[in-house]
Structures are given as C-alpha cells and as structure tokens.
Amino acid sequence: MTAELVRGQNHSLSQVRLEVRVSAGKPIVAGATLSDEQGKVRGVEWVAHPGAPTLPGLEVSKQAAADHRLAFDLDALPETVHRVSVLLALPSGVGGPVRFGAVAAPFVAVTGLDGSEVASYTITGLDAESAVVALELYRRQGAWKVRAVGQGYAGGLAELLTDQGLPEAQQLAGSINEAVVQGLARSVAAPPPRTPDGDRSRQAATSAPGPDQPYTGPQGSAGHVAPAPLSSSPYDAAGPQGTTAPQGSPAPDPSAVTQPAAPTAGDPINYSHPGRQTAAPPPPPPTAPPAPPGQPAQPVAGDATGWSMEERLYNQVWGMFEDLARTAAAYRSAVDFADSRMEQELDKVLSDPRSRIGGQGDAAREAAQAKHAQLVDQARAALDRDLAQLTAEADVVEPALPAAYARWDNPVWHGYRVPMEIPMALRLGDLHLPESEGLSIPMLVRLPLERGLWIDSGRAGLDGSLVDSDEVRRLAMDTAVAHAARLLAVYPAGEFTVHVIDPAGSGASSLMPLVQSGVLDGPPAAGAAGVADVLARLTQRVDLVQMAMRGGAADSLPPGFDTAEQLLIVNDFPHGFDDRAVTQLRYLADEGPAVGVHLMMVADREDAAAYGPLLDPLWRSLLRLTPVPDDHLADPWVGHAWTYEPALVPAGSQVLQQVLAQVAAARRPWNR
C-alpha cells in the first residue's frame, strides 16, 4: 500500500533497489547528495547532478526535464554514507519561471523496480524558492527509511549545497547550471547520429569542405554541419519546446521544425495529478544482429537510448530526423563545392588568351565539366547510401510506433485502448526534403503542447494549386478534427477536454465525428453569444490558475475545477469575432499553454490581416500547419525547408469513429 507522505513524515523501505520518480509541470534539474553520519557532504564527488550523473549506487538524469527517474541501489552506497538527499532545482539561464511558486507543485514517488509505488509526496507551500530538498533516504538502526523534506532555498542550488556543508557550493552550482544551459534546457535530447557499425554514441560533426576539397563524409554519417542547440521537440527551431532529455540519455517539443523566427510560448504546466506507473520496467533496448563486414548494421526499432520503448522510439525518430537533415546538407554542400570549382576552372580558362586558340579551351571546359560530374556523382552516391539506410530504418520503426506516434493507417489503432498515462509526444504529420521524396520522418511534438496550432485554410503559400479554396477550408477543418481526435485518444480518460467555436456552422460536416461521439465539452459554440461564452470561461480558467500559482496555492483551486488540459478549436476566424474576442484569443495564445489551455486556429491569414499588424503576434505565437503538403517548416541545424504533410485519416476509414467511441465511453464516468 502506498504511503502518501506529508512534510516531515517518514516511511520504512523494504527494498534497497529503488527509483525516485519526479513529475513537474516544466523542466527542472534533479540531483542527489550523499551525506555522512554528521549530515555533511564531503566534497563535489558526493554530488550527483547533470554534469556528473553517476555515483556508486546512484544515477540521476543528465538533463533538465519535466519527468525524471532517479535510480538507487542502497546496498551499493559507500559505508560512510548515511543519508541521500534528492534535490530539485529550476534551471537558471534558460528563461521561464525562476521560483517554484510560479509552477505546479512537484510530485515525487519512491517506487520499486516493478513500478509499484512505496511512498509519494507532493511538495506544496513553495514560493520564492528555486531549489528544494524533496526527499531523504537515510539509515536508521541498520534499515533504510524515506522522509518527506520539502525544504526550499530562495538562494537556489548554491544556498542549498552550502547548507549541506559543501565548501565548493557556489562553484558547483555554477557548473550544474552551465551543464544544463549547454544541454539547451530541453527535456529530451536528440539521439546520436548513426554510424555504419551501429554505434549510436554521439560523434563530433565533420567540418564543412574547404575551397580545395569536396565533402567526403563517412558512411552513415548524415552531413557535415554541426547542429544548433536542440530545443525540446525536433520541430521547434526557437527552442524542442525547449524542446526534454531522456532520463538516462544525454529541451529540446524532438520540436525542431517550426516557422522561422516565431517566438515560442511559455513553458507548459500540467495540473492533472501525475499518473502512477504500474508497469514493470522495460527490457533493455534491442540490438541489431551483426552485419557482414563492410555493410551497415541492420536497423532495429527502439535501439536508441531511453527508459522505455516509447522513449527509445521517440529518440530514434529524433536521430532519423537529424540524420536526414545532415545528409541532405552534406549533399547540397558537395554540389555547391562542385559548382564553385567548375566556375573557378572555367574562369581560369577564359581569362587566359592562349586557351582560346585551338582546342585547348574546349579540352579544359570538358575536363572541368567531367570533374564536376564526378564530384556530383560521388555526392549523390553518398546521399543514396544514407537514404537507403534511413529508409530501411523507417521501414522497421514505423510499424513499431505506439498509437500517439503512428499514422492513422497503422494497425496499432485497431487494438486501441484508452491509455492510463500521457505519452511523451504526439505525431502531427510527416516531413520530407526534396532529396527524399520517398522517405518521410514522423513530426513528433512534446506533450503537453507548448504552442498552439494555426491550421492555414487560405490559398497563400500552399502547394496544392489544383485544390480550390472551398476544398482547402474543408481539408483544414478535417486536419483540425484529426489532431483533436488524436489528442483525445492519447490522454487518459478525463484528462483532456475539447471546446469548439464555429460561429457560422461552416465546419459542421468535418466536426461530425466529434459531435456524434459525444467527446466534446459541449456543442460547438455558434453566433456572437456562443463565442463570447466559451472565451469568457477559458480566460477565467487561465486567470484562476495563474492567481493560484502566484499565491502559492496551486492545490487549492475551487471545488469541481476541471484540471484537465483544455483545447479550443476556432473555425472561420475572424468571422464572428469582435475586438474583445480577438483580445481574448491573443491572451489564450500567450498565457494559455503555461496553464493547460491550448489554442487551435483554423483560419486564413489573409482574412485575419483585416485586423492589421496588431494580430501578427497571434499568428507568430502559433505553429503553422497546412492541410495540404507545403514546404514552410525549417529545421534548427541547417535551415532546410521541410515539406510538411498532415496526418489525415484515410478516405473511407472508420478508425476515427471507432477510437472516439472508446474515448467517449471512458469519459462517461468522469462526466457524471
């Protein structure tokens, strides 16, 4: 039976191999200190932190993240250690809140290796503190116990470590923050690039080719450009989503592709009670069978780092995305080098009058063109080799993806059951480059969403020239419904609520699956009165949560308060919206994600431009997606223009209705 501790309470531990699981609303740093019998930390070598995550009998996360698992083997600790303190801190130097009073109360749980919960503690009452001792594991008469501490420090890690008697506290706190900043304040880091022998440890990127040498990258290495700092999702160049790091691997919504220069919204806070994990720990990552000499290793689904198969697949998709970006960059760089070299050689020929006499000029031109063709062919061969390897990997990864990551035509949806836990990420579509028309990489963004979505229903900038404007608007609404249905499907019952504003009812046919299944919070709001009512309720919700957080009373919201994540779908904007409604939408876009309220606009930017430049912040704060393929997304490494394809339900498929029926059935007990 789980012991739900309050501050100062202790509980006996019957196991010595344990995990401490941490759930927080935003990325935080987790660490631990070892103390002797007098409660003193003897030196920096007795502190486990992201820069030094492993000590005898103890391992912590290498990155700031919203969720952590700290591993303990108490029997393996040195005999001189009598106490282990679990530390939590808000990372400094990466933006976002700098005090625990501005975020959700962290939740910590001590569990066995089978996931069974031994004791739990919700750390409440924090305000100006930016670091806290969450728990202590300590020896008492030959046995181990856990105590809920909750001691906060307004001076941050430096003050906390000083209080534990560490002379080098200030320097160590600085090095910990530096390690987090260098990790780019993300909760999940991209997995390392692939190599032909299957080794996935990160390597230094090779230099760009100089003026006298073409690029000749190693087989399986996808490019020469050193990556920019990753955010928490591989599709958010602005940072991810600041974009989270796998627990046990080296910030970052993969969100690596986004609208260039679009500012990201604030860090998200999840107010639902953290789910208890009861499943046994996953088996070790699969390994590929040995490859014949000179051949690349056979791909295996889930061979990246991570605590679970879901996390390993997530990181593997990250790696595929980065590899494709790099190999395309290498190919383009090699072709540019070949073009530049040929131009230089031709200029040299033309600048020498002697080469214009007889056949010397023609011979020189033919030699330059032949060398150019040779270099381009070499670059294309390297690209084709890398694409073949990535395609083979995609062929084994795609069928293994869980529902949250899978396409709607994946058989995993036929065995769908409402989940008990929120997944790490969600698939919003697919991405490919002009060089990889036959290879698409899933576009995964971290959950909870850190930015709203703008699904463009206009004609401007879309590649679908054969699709008329009415069809684009219908496809845009279909795309919004597919995304909303997927969000409902991957959240546990009662932990995600969807509202719809459809002022003129133009989206009625697309909204039919949501309406008929009964998964909506209420019927789509129509008319000015309906628009005003929904916006008023959601803005009031944001205000209430913000006031509760600022007052340090996040666990004291009104009775009956819906703690579920909220999604508002807005169709046909700006029709039916007055100035007040537009202001409320901007407020929800800016402040909503941090308190669990998310916006999904289905609109034509040209129509919205009628409100003038004052509405530009709304457009720029949302991630633009399109209902037809369009190359408007950019990666953070080399700035490729990626073509985005939406994740739509196949024509004639009933999978959406079947999934929503299960979601609705699971929600009924929560709605009573």
XYZ file of C-alpha atoms in Angstrom:
672
model
C 0.000 0.000 0.000
C 1.330 3.448 -0.932
C 2.223 5.858 1.865
C 1.213 9.406 0.892
C 3.635 11.453 2.946
C 3.339 14.971 4.305
C 6.288 17.196 5.168
C 8.436 15.646 7.905
C 6.792 12.213 7.759
C 8.930 9.101 7.224
C 8.290 5.601 5.949
C 10.287 2.378 6.119
C 11.776 0.949 2.933
C 11.684 -2.803 2.463
C 13.711 -2.695 -0.760
C 17.198 -1.398 -1.489
C 16.920 -1.152 -5.273
C 14.529 1.716 -5.903
C 13.561 4.522 -8.212
C 12.537 8.034 -7.272
C 10.182 9.394 -9.923
C 9.634 13.119 -10.254
C 6.772 14.803 -12.105
C 6.806 18.557 -12.600
C 4.989 20.999 -14.842
C 8.164 22.283 -16.519
C 11.755 21.132 -16.985
C 13.630 21.054 -13.695
C 17.050 19.782 -12.629
C 17.147 16.673 -10.455
C 20.180 15.610 -8.430
C 21.231 13.981 -5.192
C 23.825 14.467 -2.466
C 25.446 11.861 -0.221
C 25.969 12.788 3.434
C 27.941 11.199 6.257
C 26.758 10.450 9.775
C 27.035 14.144 10.705
C 24.936 15.143 7.682
C 27.847 16.710 5.792
C 28.623 16.358 2.102
C 32.355 15.650 1.983
C 33.036 17.049 -1.480
C 31.820 17.532 -5.015
C 32.446 13.833 -5.636
C 29.484 13.157 -3.309
C 27.035 15.109 -5.508
C 25.214 13.539 -8.478
C 23.981 16.110 -10.996
C 23.560 16.504 -14.794
C 27.277 17.135 -15.238
C 28.217 14.036 -13.174
C 25.109 11.834 -13.172
C 26.536 8.609 -11.745
C 27.886 7.731 -8.304
C 28.243 4.279 -6.711
C 24.687 3.090 -6.087
C 23.086 6.168 -7.616
C 22.230 7.574 -11.037
C 20.357 10.782 -11.850
C 19.181 12.389 -15.081
C 21.654 14.095 -17.400
C 19.263 16.868 -18.350
C 16.592 19.210 -17.116
C 13.219 17.572 -17.745
C 9.609 17.662 -16.606
C 9.775 13.997 -15.583
C 12.721 12.194 -14.007
C 13.616 8.729 -12.795
C 16.493 8.538 -10.329
C 17.883 5.043 -9.773
C 19.193 3.864 -6.368
C 20.932 0.725 -5.133
C 21.249 1.479 -1.446
C 23.444 -1.562 -0.761
C 25.985 -0.252 -3.284
C 26.452 3.069 -1.475
C 29.712 3.546 0.436
C 29.572 2.512 4.100
C 30.309 6.102 5.133
C 27.093 7.350 3.502
C 24.186 7.600 5.919
C 21.832 9.887 4.017
C 20.907 10.576 0.384
C 19.092 13.844 -0.327
C 17.064 14.190 -3.539
C 17.385 17.751 -4.872
C 15.177 19.606 -7.346
C 16.010 22.995 -8.845
C 14.734 25.341 -11.516
C 17.433 25.785 -14.172
C 18.780 29.310 -14.439
C 19.909 30.984 -17.629
C 17.351 29.320 -19.903
C 14.296 31.539 -19.390
C 10.991 30.610 -17.788
C 9.953 30.808 -14.122
C 12.717 31.208 -11.562
C 10.738 30.246 -8.458
C 8.716 27.174 -7.545
C 5.771 29.338 -6.548
C 5.194 30.065 -10.248
C 4.970 26.421 -11.336
C 2.909 23.387 -10.433
C 3.738 21.634 -7.181
C 6.308 18.894 -7.947
C 5.296 15.311 -7.206
C 7.855 12.709 -6.134
C 7.323 8.992 -5.636
C 9.560 6.192 -4.395
C 8.886 3.022 -6.375
C 10.215 -0.486 -6.685
C 11.818 -1.663 -9.888
C 8.466 -3.169 -10.896
C 6.891 0.296 -10.783
C 4.940 -0.373 -7.576
C 4.710 2.804 -5.531
C 6.123 2.683 -1.997
C 5.710 6.299 -0.899
C 4.764 9.602 -2.533
C 4.964 13.267 -1.665
C 3.558 16.407 -3.316
C 5.820 19.359 -2.471
C 3.472 22.219 -1.637
C 3.980 25.537 0.102
C 6.893 26.742 -2.022
C 7.016 30.362 -3.155
C 10.251 32.262 -3.830
C 12.411 29.128 -3.609
C 14.261 27.976 -6.714
C 15.800 24.825 -5.188
C 14.358 22.287 -2.764
C 15.389 19.129 -0.917
C 12.474 16.884 -1.832
C 13.240 13.619 -0.011
C 15.835 11.995 2.192
C 16.722 8.316 2.117
C 18.539 7.605 5.384
C 19.882 4.736 7.507
C 18.287 4.065 10.870
C 19.332 1.061 13.005
C 20.598 -0.882 10.022
C 17.498 -0.224 7.866
C 16.647 2.433 5.300
C 13.795 4.921 5.525
C 12.453 7.759 3.392
C 11.458 11.154 4.786
C 9.450 13.888 3.034
C 11.510 17.065 3.480
C 10.294 19.861 1.182
C 12.948 22.326 2.419
C 13.216 25.156 -0.104
C 16.009 27.679 -0.737
C 15.415 31.099 -2.272
C 19.148 31.301 -2.981
C 18.949 28.312 -5.295
C 21.391 25.436 -5.594
C 24.278 27.443 -4.158
C 22.427 28.094 -0.892
C 21.150 24.503 -0.731
C 24.621 22.993 -1.207
C 26.140 25.451 1.255
C 23.553 24.394 3.840
C 24.719 20.803 3.362
C 28.259 21.789 4.288
C 29.858 21.770 0.839
C 32.727 24.326 0.668
C 32.659 24.458 -3.162
C 28.899 25.085 -3.242
C 28.987 28.255 -5.348
C 31.305 26.810 -7.986
C 29.408 23.516 -8.182
C 26.056 25.284 -8.540
C 27.518 27.303 -11.397
C 28.846 24.193 -13.142
C 25.482 22.443 -12.788
C 23.658 25.383 -14.352
C 26.293 25.565 -17.086
C 25.769 21.875 -17.866
C 22.034 22.467 -18.134
C 22.453 25.553 -20.329
C 24.796 23.645 -22.620
C 22.115 20.950 -22.784
C 19.841 23.647 -24.127
C 17.253 23.459 -21.368
C 15.388 20.676 -23.071
C 13.855 17.644 -21.510
C 14.662 15.164 -24.241
C 17.845 15.299 -26.257
C 18.220 14.057 -29.787
C 19.802 10.625 -30.064
C 23.288 10.416 -31.557
C 23.939 10.107 -35.273
C 24.073 6.677 -36.860
C 27.318 5.028 -37.841
C 27.793 2.013 -40.111
C 28.772 -0.255 -37.235
C 25.589 0.532 -35.356
C 27.306 2.577 -32.649
C 24.916 5.357 -31.644
C 27.280 7.329 -29.472
C 27.480 10.967 -30.494
C 30.431 11.963 -32.637
C 31.805 15.367 -33.470
C 30.454 16.619 -36.755
C 32.986 16.854 -39.564
C 33.949 20.246 -40.907
C 32.395 21.809 -43.941
C 34.512 21.260 -47.046
C 37.040 23.953 -47.735
C 37.702 25.662 -51.040
C 40.055 22.924 -52.172
C 38.285 19.810 -51.002
C 34.866 18.244 -51.555
C 32.845 16.799 -48.732
C 33.525 13.107 -48.190
C 31.543 12.039 -45.171
C 31.710 8.601 -43.593
C 29.084 6.089 -44.493
C 26.030 6.529 -42.351
C 27.046 9.972 -41.193
C 24.390 12.362 -42.317
C 26.098 15.636 -43.014
C 28.854 17.984 -42.038
C 27.081 20.874 -40.377
C 27.307 20.979 -36.616
C 23.795 21.089 -35.161
C 22.477 24.152 -33.450
C 21.313 23.643 -29.878
C 18.224 21.495 -29.945
C 15.008 22.563 -28.396
C 12.522 20.038 -26.720
C 10.878 18.916 -29.925
C 12.708 18.266 -33.172
C 10.364 20.688 -34.857
C 10.858 23.939 -32.928
C 13.894 25.863 -34.017
C 13.174 28.552 -31.471
C 13.766 26.024 -28.719
C 12.153 21.353 -28.612
C 9.751 23.298 -26.936
C 12.739 23.624 -25.376
C 12.045 21.267 -26.760
C 13.237 17.426 -22.538
C 16.133 14.811 -22.224
C 15.598 11.135 -21.918
C 16.153 10.048 -18.387
C 19.343 8.155 -18.775
C 20.395 9.773 -22.051
C 22.209 12.961 -22.716
C 14.973 20.703 -24.238
C 14.653 20.305 -26.929
C 8.655 19.879 -28.238
C 12.259 16.282 -30.870
C 10.178 20.169 -31.687
C 12.903 21.006 -34.247
C 10.880 22.281 -37.168
C 8.857 25.418 -36.904
C 8.024 28.704 -38.523
C 11.333 30.544 -38.734
C 11.821 33.234 -36.088
C 8.451 32.525 -34.441
C 8.630 33.092 -30.674
C 7.699 30.162 -28.502
C 5.045 30.296 -25.814
C 5.797 29.844 -22.131
C 6.715 26.532 -20.626
C 3.663 24.303 -20.076
C 2.332 23.321 -16.669
C 0.237 20.198 -16.228
C -2.202 20.493 -13.340
C -3.576 16.978 -13.510
C -2.390 14.625 -10.782
C 0.609 12.653 -12.071
C -0.345 9.164 -13.194
C 1.060 6.208 -11.328
C 3.121 3.859 -13.417
C 2.421 0.237 -12.545
C 4.055 -1.497 -15.480
C 7.293 -3.398 -14.984
C 10.480 -1.767 -16.274
C 11.033 -2.358 -19.989
C 13.616 -4.795 -21.258
C 16.963 -3.480 -22.488
C 16.977 -1.882 -25.949
C 17.099 -4.421 -28.755
C 20.340 -4.818 -30.602
C 20.828 -5.441 -34.267
C 22.365 -8.710 -35.456
C 25.997 -8.423 -36.536
C 26.339 -7.006 -40.026
C 28.587 -8.552 -42.665
C 31.982 -6.841 -42.954
C 31.734 -3.578 -44.846
C 27.953 -3.446 -44.575
C 25.868 -1.133 -42.345
C 24.182 -2.680 -39.329
C 20.647 -3.926 -39.817
C 18.216 -1.385 -38.311
C 16.215 -2.302 -35.230
C 13.206 -0.438 -33.866
C 13.914 1.091 -30.468
C 17.706 0.861 -30.457
C 18.144 4.445 -29.174
C 18.634 5.293 -25.508
C 15.686 5.629 -23.122
C 13.910 4.150 -20.130
C 11.007 2.735 -22.112
C 10.300 1.572 -25.636
C 8.215 4.720 -26.175
C 11.137 6.931 -25.188
C 13.594 4.915 -27.273
C 11.388 5.176 -30.352
C 10.949 8.894 -29.723
C 14.708 9.378 -29.595
C 15.192 7.162 -32.628
C 12.826 9.343 -34.657
C 14.855 12.331 -33.461
C 18.003 10.725 -34.772
C 16.444 9.886 -38.128
C 15.287 13.478 -38.487
C 18.712 14.872 -37.658
C 20.450 12.332 -39.892
C 18.276 13.229 -42.861
C 18.907 16.937 -42.287
C 22.643 16.359 -42.164
C 22.932 14.031 -45.130
C 20.928 16.472 -47.268
C 23.180 19.302 -46.066
C 26.252 17.267 -46.993
C 24.882 16.567 -50.481
C 23.966 20.187 -51.104
C 27.329 21.361 -49.826
C 29.156 18.906 -52.077
C 27.146 20.024 -55.115
C 27.815 23.678 -54.290
C 31.512 22.874 -53.999
C 31.464 21.131 -57.386
C 29.651 24.094 -58.971
C 32.082 26.579 -57.441
C 35.119 24.583 -58.514
C 33.866 24.273 -62.081
C 33.170 28.019 -62.252
C 36.685 28.769 -60.998
C 38.268 26.452 -63.535
C 36.174 27.863 -66.399
C 37.009 31.427 -65.358
C 40.697 30.495 -65.389
C 40.355 29.057 -68.882
C 38.521 32.107 -70.222
C 40.932 34.549 -68.603
C 43.944 33.050 -70.471
C 44.002 34.191 -74.137
C 46.195 31.226 -75.078
C 43.434 28.789 -74.113
C 41.133 30.332 -76.707
C 43.355 29.156 -79.546
C 42.900 25.692 -80.939
C 41.262 23.020 -78.867
C 42.843 23.860 -75.516
C 39.787 25.791 -74.346
C 37.362 23.059 -75.326
C 39.515 20.437 -73.641
C 39.748 22.493 -70.455
C 35.989 23.023 -70.390
C 35.338 19.317 -70.922
C 37.787 18.435 -68.149
C 36.098 20.894 -65.752
C 32.647 19.546 -66.604
C 33.844 15.963 -66.227
C 35.305 16.735 -62.794
C 32.068 18.457 -61.830
C 30.030 15.435 -62.877
C 32.359 13.136 -60.955
C 32.032 15.154 -57.750
C 28.250 15.370 -58.083
C 28.012 11.632 -58.734
C 30.108 10.928 -55.654
C 27.868 13.178 -53.572
C 24.740 11.540 -54.973
C 26.125 8.071 -54.250
C 26.800 9.070 -50.618
C 23.303 10.563 -50.356
C 21.672 7.466 -51.869
C 23.626 5.254 -49.461
C 22.441 7.274 -46.449
C 18.867 7.454 -47.748
C 18.800 3.689 -48.255
C 19.979 3.192 -44.675
C 17.410 5.642 -43.305
C 14.642 4.120 -45.437
C 15.463 0.669 -44.088
C 15.316 2.088 -40.574
C 11.993 3.810 -41.254
C 10.577 0.526 -42.558
C 11.176 -1.157 -39.198
C 10.420 1.846 -36.989
C 7.067 2.841 -38.488
C 5.238 -0.455 -37.714
C 6.625 -0.417 -34.150
C 5.365 3.072 -33.238
C 2.771 3.434 -30.467
C -0.584 4.988 -31.297
C 0.486 8.522 -30.329
C 3.323 8.353 -32.873
C 1.633 6.253 -35.554
C -0.181 7.195 -38.739
C -3.926 6.645 -38.783
C -3.476 3.690 -41.139
C -1.150 1.902 -38.698
C -2.666 -1.396 -37.422
C -1.879 -0.306 -33.851
C -5.110 1.698 -33.903
C -7.153 -1.478 -34.395
C -6.088 -2.633 -30.935
C -6.539 0.821 -29.378
C -7.404 1.108 -25.699
C -7.741 4.347 -23.719
C -4.307 4.856 -22.103
C -3.554 5.199 -18.406
C -0.642 7.612 -18.886
C 0.112 10.619 -21.082
C 2.640 9.811 -23.826
C 5.830 11.770 -24.340
C 4.849 13.174 -27.711
C 2.252 13.332 -30.463
C 2.504 12.930 -34.222
C 1.249 15.946 -36.158
C 2.225 14.764 -39.628
C 5.268 13.854 -41.697
C 8.294 15.725 -43.008
C 10.482 15.180 -46.051
C 13.014 17.013 -48.192
C 13.216 17.355 -51.993
C 16.091 14.845 -51.976
C 13.998 12.319 -50.014
C 10.586 12.206 -51.664
C 10.268 8.512 -50.797
C 11.344 8.937 -47.169
C 9.223 10.744 -44.592
C 10.078 11.312 -40.935
C 7.266 11.487 -38.351
C 6.802 15.007 -36.993
C 6.572 14.497 -33.239
C 5.946 17.308 -30.745
C 6.202 17.023 -26.988
C 3.175 16.835 -24.729
C 1.670 18.840 -23.229
C 1.696 21.235 -26.163
C 3.865 24.280 -25.594
C 2.475 26.230 -28.548
C -0.922 26.438 -30.128
C -1.568 25.469 -33.753
C -2.659 27.585 -36.704
C -4.078 25.374 -39.457
C -3.989 27.545 -42.537
C -7.205 27.421 -44.544
C -6.049 30.021 -47.063
C -4.578 29.655 -50.526
C -1.448 31.764 -49.974
C 1.745 29.762 -49.888
C 0.129 26.361 -50.382
C 1.455 23.933 -52.963
C -1.946 22.430 -53.695
C -2.605 24.537 -56.777
C -5.231 22.117 -58.029
C -7.268 22.378 -54.805
C -9.905 25.105 -54.788
C -10.405 27.423 -51.827
C -13.543 25.652 -50.535
C -11.736 22.314 -50.598
C -8.759 23.790 -48.721
C -11.081 25.107 -45.998
C -12.735 21.700 -45.668
C -9.370 19.929 -45.530
C -8.180 22.411 -42.903
C -11.121 21.567 -40.674
C -10.622 17.834 -41.287
C -6.995 18.275 -40.223
C -8.048 20.059 -37.032
C -10.519 17.285 -36.184
C -7.887 14.603 -36.798
C -5.428 16.379 -34.481
C -8.076 16.891 -31.792
C -9.161 13.248 -32.009
C -5.574 12.087 -31.637
C -5.090 14.302 -28.573
C -8.252 12.915 -27.007
C -7.144 9.378 -27.826
C -3.682 9.586 -26.252
C -4.695 11.253 -22.978
C -6.139 9.216 -20.092
C -9.896 9.426 -19.602
C -10.982 12.769 -18.187
C -7.586 14.448 -18.657
C -8.274 16.263 -21.936
C -11.238 18.481 -22.802
C -12.113 19.913 -26.227
C -14.188 23.035 -26.929
C -15.211 24.201 -30.406
C -16.142 27.638 -31.720
C -17.831 27.505 -35.130
C -19.642 30.865 -35.418
C -21.495 30.207 -38.678
C -21.611 26.413 -38.533
C -19.473 26.070 -41.652
C -17.427 23.255 -40.109
C -20.419 21.093 -39.178
C -19.640 18.237 -41.577
C -15.988 17.965 -40.510
C -16.933 18.212 -36.826
C -19.474 15.401 -37.105
C -17.188 12.653 -35.665
C -16.504 14.752 -32.553
C -20.135 15.791 -32.120
C -21.708 12.384 -32.714
C -19.294 10.543 -30.449
C -20.024 12.905 -27.544
C -16.388 13.669 -26.728
C -16.825 17.459 -26.824
C -17.298 19.529 -23.699
C -20.495 20.879 -25.264
C -21.980 21.533 -28.690
C -19.924 23.783 -30.988
C -20.475 27.411 -29.987
C -22.239 29.438 -32.667
C -23.039 33.115 -33.007
C -21.587 36.041 -31.121
C -23.101 34.914 -27.810
C -21.619 31.436 -28.080
C -18.206 32.808 -28.960
C -18.281 35.204 -26.005
C -19.370 32.482 -23.566
C -16.604 29.988 -24.456
C -13.869 32.626 -24.497
C -15.030 34.063 -21.173
C -14.939 30.632 -19.490
C -11.473 29.780 -20.761
C -9.937 33.164 -19.982
C -11.420 32.928 -16.492
C -9.816 29.493 -16.120
C -6.420 30.906 -17.104
C -6.852 33.769 -14.614
C -7.806 31.419 -11.775
C -4.846 29.116 -12.270
C -2.416 31.996 -12.633
C -3.693 33.585 -9.420
C -3.453 30.259 -7.609
C 0.114 29.798 -8.781
C 1.184 33.319 -7.898
C -0.352 32.908 -4.470
C 1.416 29.608 -3.912
C -1.919 27.763 -3.692
C -1.899 25.648 -6.829
C -3.535 22.771 -4.927
C -6.382 24.947 -3.609
C -8.432 25.633 -6.737
C -12.234 25.791 -6.415
C -14.140 22.500 -5.925
C -15.182 20.960 -9.209
C -12.439 22.787 -11.083
C -11.609 20.913 -14.288
C -7.886 20.116 -14.032
C -7.811 18.512 -17.479
C -5.825 20.008 -20.347
C -8.119 22.199 -22.457
C -8.130 22.570 -26.256
C -10.117 25.277 -28.039
C -10.726 24.776 -31.774
C -11.652 28.045 -33.513
C -13.091 27.829 -37.037
C -13.590 30.610 -39.581
C -11.663 33.242 -37.669
C -12.095 36.263 -37.763
C -15.781 35.931 -38.758
C -17.975 36.422 -35.681
C -15.194 37.903 -33.512
C -15.326 41.426 -32.157
C -12.351 43.315 -30.722
C -12.886 41.885 -27.240
C -12.948 38.325 -28.583
C -9.748 38.928 -30.565
C -8.040 40.233 -27.423
C -9.156 37.146 -25.511
C -7.781 34.867 -28.231
C -4.419 36.587 -28.062
C -4.469 36.210 -24.288
C -5.200 32.474 -24.568
C -2.445 32.022 -27.149
C 0.110 33.810 -24.970
C -0.833 32.684 -21.465
C -2.875 29.534 -22.010
C -0.195 26.896 -22.705
C 1.538 27.562 -19.390
C -1.660 26.676 -17.507
C -3.016 23.878 -19.683
C -5.171 25.797 -22.187
C -4.265 25.319 -25.844
C -5.488 27.042 -28.991
C -6.055 25.528 -32.439
C -6.991 28.131 -35.036
C -8.459 27.139 -38.403
C -8.166 30.357 -40.383
C -6.870 32.161 -43.451
C -4.116 34.580 -42.539
C -5.180 36.968 -45.298
C -8.631 37.186 -43.735
C -7.075 37.744 -40.322
C -4.915 40.515 -41.782
C -8.030 42.689 -41.822
C -7.314 43.334 -38.158
C -3.963 44.858 -39.107
C -0.499 44.229 -37.662
C -1.853 44.063 -34.119
C -2.892 40.469 -34.836
C 0.559 39.399 -36.031
C 1.620 38.273 -32.524
C -1.251 35.759 -32.544
C -0.116 34.352 -35.882
C 3.525 34.214 -34.854
C 2.890 32.620 -31.474
C 1.255 29.575 -33.087
C 2.825 26.760 -35.080
C 1.526 26.984 -38.652
C 0.410 23.731 -40.248
C -1.245 23.234 -43.607
C -3.986 20.855 -44.785
C -2.034 20.056 -47.980
C 1.717 19.472 -48.455
C 3.729 22.671 -48.075
C 7.434 23.417 -47.513
C 7.153 26.134 -44.879
C 8.914 24.480 -41.916
C 12.609 24.942 -41.112
C 14.971 22.837 -39.003
C 17.338 24.370 -36.425
C 20.522 22.748 -37.713
C 20.940 23.875 -41.308
C 17.672 25.673 -42.096
C 16.281 23.237 -44.659
C 12.790 23.964 -45.952
C 10.947 20.773 -44.973
C 7.740 19.760 -46.698
C 5.013 19.077 -44.154
C 2.200 16.612 -44.852
C -0.741 16.485 -42.427
C -1.719 13.312 -40.589
C -5.155 12.786 -42.101
C -7.450 9.783 -41.737
C -7.506 7.650 -44.922
C -10.606 8.126 -47.068
C -13.337 5.667 -46.156
C -11.663 4.569 -42.914
C -13.797 4.228 -39.782
C -10.820 4.258 -37.422
C -11.598 7.786 -36.189
C -15.160 6.886 -35.214
C -14.041 3.657 -33.524
C -11.357 5.402 -31.472
C -13.637 8.272 -30.461
C -16.342 5.814 -29.393
C -13.895 4.253 -26.914
C -12.790 7.675 -25.699
C -16.410 8.719 -25.139
C -17.190 5.504 -23.231
C -14.160 6.011 -20.980
C -15.130 9.644 -20.320
C -18.676 8.941 -19.156
C -17.792 8.092 -15.525
C -15.776 11.317 -15.328
C -18.669 13.436 -16.619
C -21.230 12.258 -14.088
